[in-house]
Amino acid sequence: PLARSVVNPLGGEPPTGEPDAGEPPVRFGGRGNDSFSLPLLGGGKAANSGFNRTLLDINTPGTIAQILDQCRTIAVVGLSSDPNRPSHGVASFMQRHGYRVIPVNPNESEVLGEKAYPALADVPEEIDLVDIFRRSDEAGKAVDEAIAVGAKAVWLQEGVIDYAAAQRALDARLLVVMDRCWLKEYVRR
C-alpha cells in the first residue's frame, strides 16, 4: 500500500494505486482494458486533502464492490417516475434487491412509492451513496451537494462524465465511480 493518510469512508482498507514518477494522475478505469487519467488539480496536490501527491483509483473492482456491498441507502438524483427512463429502471432494480432508494428530483413528489425531495440537502436521513442521473454539465452540482451532506460515495451513471467533480469528490474522501451503470455492475458480479 502507498504511504498516505486516506480514510476510507466505509471502513476497511482504502483503495490503492501505484505511485507515478511524473505528474501523478488520477486513474479512471474504463470498460475492459480502457482507462484514462486526470492530473490532480491544484498544482499536483489534492486540495484540502492533507496527503502527498499520489494516484487515486476510481472505477476499480474493489471500489465498485465496496459501494455495492456497503452503500445500502441510495439517493438517486434525477430519478423519474416515467417507467421508460433509465433512472426508473435502475432504481426499481435497486429496490427489488434490498436497497433503500430516495428519489431526488424537484419535478417529482413520489417515485417508486418513496417521497421525492427537491435536493439532497432536503433528505432527512443519512445517505450512503448518491447515484447521479443528470447531464454531465449538471453532475458537478450534485457531486458538490453529495459532499455537503456527508455521503460516503458518488456514482455518476454511464455517460455522465465530469472530471473536476470526480476530483472534488476524491479530495473530500468519497468513493467515486464515473461513467458506469450501477445495474450493469451489480449484475456483472
mmCIF file of C-alpha atoms in Angstrom:
data_model
loop_
_atom_site.group_PDB
_atom_site.id
_atom_site.type_symbol
_atom_site.label_atom_id
_atom_site.label_comp_id
_atom_site.label_asym_id
_atom_site.label_seq_id
_atom_site.Cartn_x
_atom_site.Cartn_y
_atom_site.Cartn_z
ATOM 1 C CA PRO A 1 0.000 0.000 0.000
ATOM 2 C CA LEU A 2 1.026 3.596 -0.548
ATOM 3 C CA ALA A 3 2.169 5.738 2.353
ATOM 4 C CA ARG A 4 -0.739 8.153 2.594
ATOM 5 C CA SER A 5 -3.354 9.162 5.096
ATOM 6 C CA VAL A 6 -6.538 8.376 3.208
ATOM 7 C CA VAL A 7 -9.501 7.461 5.363
ATOM 8 C CA ASN A 8 -11.907 5.109 3.659
ATOM 9 C CA PRO A 9 -15.414 6.477 4.418
ATOM 10 C CA LEU A 10 -16.856 2.960 4.542
ATOM 11 C CA GLY A 11 -14.129 1.487 6.736
ATOM 12 C CA GLY A 12 -11.565 -1.131 5.792
ATOM 13 C CA GLU A 13 -8.551 -0.607 3.613
ATOM 14 C CA PRO A 14 -8.623 2.424 1.300
ATOM 15 C CA PRO A 15 -8.444 1.847 -2.449
ATOM 16 C CA THR A 16 -4.814 1.903 -3.509
ATOM 17 C CA GLY A 17 -2.990 2.964 -6.635
ATOM 18 C CA GLU A 18 0.559 2.933 -7.844
ATOM 19 C CA PRO A 19 2.903 5.893 -7.498
ATOM 20 C CA ASP A 20 3.869 7.642 -10.705
ATOM 21 C CA ALA A 21 7.289 9.127 -11.401
ATOM 22 C CA GLY A 22 5.857 12.153 -13.266
ATOM 23 C CA GLU A 23 2.778 14.247 -12.529
ATOM 24 C CA PRO A 24 0.503 11.983 -10.512
ATOM 25 C CA PRO A 25 -2.704 11.370 -12.426
ATOM 26 C CA VAL A 26 -5.964 10.168 -11.002
ATOM 27 C CA ARG A 27 -6.675 6.958 -12.902
ATOM 28 C CA PHE A 28 -10.133 6.243 -14.166
ATOM 29 C CA GLY A 29 -10.613 2.613 -15.140
ATOM 30 C CA GLY A 30 -12.796 2.266 -18.178
ATOM 31 C CA ARG A 31 -14.591 -0.744 -19.578
ATOM 32 C CA GLY A 32 -12.378 -3.704 -20.355
ATOM 33 C CA ASN A 33 -8.777 -2.578 -20.652
ATOM 34 C CA ASP A 34 -9.629 1.060 -21.334
ATOM 35 C CA SER A 35 -8.591 3.658 -18.811
ATOM 36 C CA PHE A 36 -7.963 7.363 -18.741
ATOM 37 C CA SER A 37 -6.244 9.658 -16.331
ATOM 38 C CA LEU A 38 -6.618 13.156 -14.980
ATOM 39 C CA PRO A 39 -3.806 15.152 -13.365
ATOM 40 C CA LEU A 40 -4.531 16.150 -9.795
ATOM 41 C CA LEU A 41 -5.851 19.692 -9.601
ATOM 42 C CA GLY A 42 -4.194 22.439 -7.586
ATOM 43 C CA GLY A 43 -0.565 22.090 -8.630
ATOM 44 C CA GLY A 44 -0.337 18.348 -8.137
ATOM 45 C CA LYS A 45 -1.509 18.225 -4.521
ATOM 46 C CA ALA A 46 -5.116 17.410 -3.815
ATOM 47 C CA ALA A 47 -6.787 20.489 -2.375
ATOM 48 C CA ASN A 48 -7.543 20.339 1.364
ATOM 49 C CA SER A 49 -6.541 16.693 1.430
ATOM 50 C CA GLY A 50 -3.562 16.597 3.772
ATOM 51 C CA PHE A 51 -1.704 13.928 1.820
ATOM 52 C CA ASN A 52 1.100 13.952 -0.703
ATOM 53 C CA ARG A 53 0.790 13.643 -4.452
ATOM 54 C CA THR A 54 -0.466 10.135 -5.150
ATOM 55 C CA LEU A 55 -2.533 8.182 -7.610
ATOM 56 C CA LEU A 56 -6.112 7.594 -6.530
ATOM 57 C CA ASP A 57 -8.177 4.989 -8.337
ATOM 58 C CA ILE A 58 -11.836 5.152 -9.173
ATOM 59 C CA ASN A 59 -13.894 2.591 -11.051
ATOM 60 C CA THR A 60 -11.734 -0.167 -9.610
ATOM 61 C CA PRO A 61 -13.350 -3.525 -8.941
ATOM 62 C CA GLY A 62 -12.659 -3.026 -5.224
ATOM 63 C CA THR A 63 -14.328 0.388 -5.113
ATOM 64 C CA ILE A 64 -17.336 -0.876 -7.061
ATOM 65 C CA ALA A 65 -17.679 -3.951 -4.828
ATOM 66 C CA GLN A 66 -17.374 -1.848 -1.678
ATOM 67 C CA ILE A 67 -20.104 0.529 -2.845
ATOM 68 C CA LEU A 68 -22.431 -2.287 -3.922
ATOM 69 C CA ASP A 69 -21.888 -4.211 -0.678
ATOM 70 C CA GLN A 70 -21.904 -1.392 1.870
ATOM 71 C CA CYS A 71 -23.916 1.532 0.489
ATOM 72 C CA ARG A 72 -27.471 0.483 1.290
ATOM 73 C CA THR A 73 -29.203 3.901 1.334
ATOM 74 C CA ILE A 74 -29.031 5.452 -2.111
ATOM 75 C CA ALA A 75 -30.231 8.910 -3.103
ATOM 76 C CA VAL A 76 -30.927 8.854 -6.835
ATOM 77 C CA VAL A 77 -30.541 12.360 -8.266
ATOM 78 C CA GLY A 78 -32.706 12.771 -11.362
ATOM 79 C CA LEU A 79 -34.963 9.792 -10.585
ATOM 80 C CA SER A 80 -38.024 9.937 -12.812
ATOM 81 C CA SER A 81 -41.492 8.449 -12.295
ATOM 82 C CA ASP A 82 -41.543 7.581 -16.013
ATOM 83 C CA PRO A 83 -41.002 3.804 -16.212
ATOM 84 C CA ASN A 84 -39.375 4.262 -19.629
ATOM 85 C CA ARG A 85 -36.499 6.320 -18.197
ATOM 86 C CA PRO A 86 -33.213 4.562 -17.294
ATOM 87 C CA SER A 87 -33.231 6.133 -13.814
ATOM 88 C CA HIS A 88 -36.572 4.479 -13.054
ATOM 89 C CA GLY A 89 -35.428 1.051 -14.234
ATOM 90 C CA VAL A 90 -32.168 1.145 -12.276
ATOM 91 C CA ALA A 91 -33.787 2.468 -9.081
ATOM 92 C CA SER A 92 -36.591 -0.097 -9.302
ATOM 93 C CA PHE A 93 -33.960 -2.851 -9.596
ATOM 94 C CA MET A 94 -32.132 -1.413 -6.566
ATOM 95 C CA GLN A 95 -35.339 -1.545 -4.510
ATOM 96 C CA ARG A 96 -36.111 -5.118 -5.551
ATOM 97 C CA HIS A 97 -32.638 -6.122 -4.352
ATOM 98 C CA GLY A 98 -32.991 -4.647 -0.866
ATOM 99 C CA TYR A 99 -31.502 -1.160 -1.262
ATOM 100 C CA ARG A 100 -33.254 1.887 0.196
ATOM 101 C CA VAL A 101 -33.920 4.322 -2.668
ATOM 102 C CA ILE A 102 -34.515 8.015 -2.023
ATOM 103 C CA PRO A 103 -35.721 9.961 -5.081
ATOM 104 C CA VAL A 104 -34.160 13.416 -5.540
ATOM 105 C CA ASN A 105 -35.940 15.402 -8.233
ATOM 106 C CA PRO A 106 -37.674 18.790 -7.829
ATOM 107 C CA ASN A 107 -40.211 17.787 -10.505
ATOM 108 C CA GLU A 108 -41.479 14.706 -8.646
ATOM 109 C CA SER A 109 -43.450 14.266 -5.423
ATOM 110 C CA GLU A 110 -43.212 10.465 -5.203
ATOM 111 C CA VAL A 111 -41.358 7.809 -7.169
ATOM 112 C CA LEU A 112 -41.432 4.043 -6.614
ATOM 113 C CA GLY A 113 -43.574 4.556 -3.512
ATOM 114 C CA GLU A 114 -40.981 6.840 -1.895
ATOM 115 C CA LYS A 115 -41.306 10.553 -1.145
ATOM 116 C CA ALA A 116 -39.187 12.602 -3.551
ATOM 117 C CA TYR A 117 -37.055 15.512 -2.353
ATOM 118 C CA PRO A 118 -36.132 18.589 -4.403
ATOM 119 C CA ALA A 119 -32.442 18.498 -3.348
ATOM 120 C CA LEU A 120 -30.036 16.305 -1.407
ATOM 121 C CA ALA A 121 -29.975 18.851 1.418
ATOM 122 C CA ASP A 122 -33.709 18.226 1.939
ATOM 123 C CA VAL A 123 -33.287 14.485 2.576
ATOM 124 C CA PRO A 124 -33.807 13.961 6.337
ATOM 125 C CA GLU A 125 -31.724 10.796 6.679
ATOM 126 C CA GLU A 126 -28.133 9.712 6.212
ATOM 127 C CA ILE A 127 -27.162 8.921 2.621
ATOM 128 C CA ASP A 128 -24.536 6.293 1.788
ATOM 129 C CA LEU A 129 -24.423 6.723 -1.990
ATOM 130 C CA VAL A 130 -25.539 9.465 -4.352
ATOM 131 C CA ASP A 131 -26.333 7.959 -7.769
ATOM 132 C CA ILE A 132 -26.423 10.695 -10.406
ATOM 133 C CA PHE A 133 -28.711 10.570 -13.450
ATOM 134 C CA ARG A 134 -28.069 14.099 -14.737
ATOM 135 C CA ARG A 135 -26.372 15.525 -17.798
ATOM 136 C CA SER A 136 -22.615 15.769 -17.456
ATOM 137 C CA ASP A 137 -22.756 19.577 -17.301
ATOM 138 C CA GLU A 138 -25.101 19.335 -14.271
ATOM 139 C CA ALA A 139 -23.357 16.476 -12.455
ATOM 140 C CA GLY A 140 -20.889 18.715 -10.608
ATOM 141 C CA LYS A 141 -23.673 20.391 -8.644
ATOM 142 C CA ALA A 142 -24.961 17.001 -7.479
ATOM 143 C CA VAL A 143 -21.431 15.916 -6.509
ATOM 144 C CA ASP A 144 -20.947 19.110 -4.501
ATOM 145 C CA GLU A 145 -24.278 18.508 -2.736
ATOM 146 C CA ALA A 146 -23.230 14.905 -2.004
ATOM 147 C CA ILE A 147 -20.050 16.182 -0.387
ATOM 148 C CA ALA A 148 -22.013 18.770 1.620
ATOM 149 C CA VAL A 149 -24.479 16.217 3.039
ATOM 150 C CA GLY A 150 -21.718 13.780 4.007
ATOM 151 C CA ALA A 151 -22.417 10.974 1.555
ATOM 152 C CA LYS A 152 -19.820 8.205 1.538
ATOM 153 C CA ALA A 153 -19.756 7.705 -2.235
ATOM 154 C CA VAL A 154 -20.913 9.124 -5.561
ATOM 155 C CA TRP A 155 -21.779 7.173 -8.685
ATOM 156 C CA LEU A 156 -22.011 9.068 -11.972
ATOM 157 C CA GLN A 157 -24.077 6.857 -14.256
ATOM 158 C CA GLU A 158 -22.977 5.644 -17.668
ATOM 159 C CA GLY A 159 -22.443 8.619 -19.973
ATOM 160 C CA VAL A 160 -22.165 11.087 -17.062
ATOM 161 C CA ILE A 161 -18.584 12.381 -17.046
ATOM 162 C CA ASP A 162 -17.251 15.314 -15.024
ATOM 163 C CA TYR A 163 -13.537 15.045 -14.245
ATOM 164 C CA ALA A 164 -13.403 18.107 -11.996
ATOM 165 C CA ALA A 165 -16.374 16.891 -9.945
ATOM 166 C CA ALA A 166 -14.783 13.452 -9.601
ATOM 167 C CA GLN A 167 -11.611 15.123 -8.331
ATOM 168 C CA ARG A 168 -13.580 17.188 -5.789
ATOM 169 C CA ALA A 169 -15.255 14.019 -4.524
ATOM 170 C CA LEU A 170 -11.894 12.269 -4.223
ATOM 171 C CA ASP A 171 -10.444 15.258 -2.395
ATOM 172 C CA ALA A 172 -13.377 15.030 0.045
ATOM 173 C CA ARG A 173 -12.561 11.341 0.626
ATOM 174 C CA LEU A 174 -15.635 9.940 -1.134
ATOM 175 C CA LEU A 175 -15.533 6.723 -3.105
ATOM 176 C CA VAL A 176 -16.145 7.530 -6.767
ATOM 177 C CA VAL A 177 -17.451 5.647 -9.784
ATOM 178 C CA MET A 178 -17.917 7.519 -13.056
ATOM 179 C CA ASP A 179 -19.358 6.602 -16.457
ATOM 180 C CA ARG A 180 -20.599 3.214 -15.271
ATOM 181 C CA CYS A 181 -24.097 1.785 -14.884
ATOM 182 C CA TRP A 182 -24.900 0.707 -11.319
ATOM 183 C CA LEU A 183 -27.278 -2.031 -12.521
ATOM 184 C CA LYS A 184 -24.787 -3.477 -15.030
ATOM 185 C CA GLU A 185 -22.057 -3.552 -12.384
ATOM 186 C CA TYR A 186 -24.410 -5.253 -9.895
ATOM 187 C CA VAL A 187 -25.399 -7.930 -12.433
ATOM 188 C CA ARG A 188 -21.772 -8.435 -13.557
ATOM 189 C CA ARG A 189 -20.742 -9.649 -10.063
#
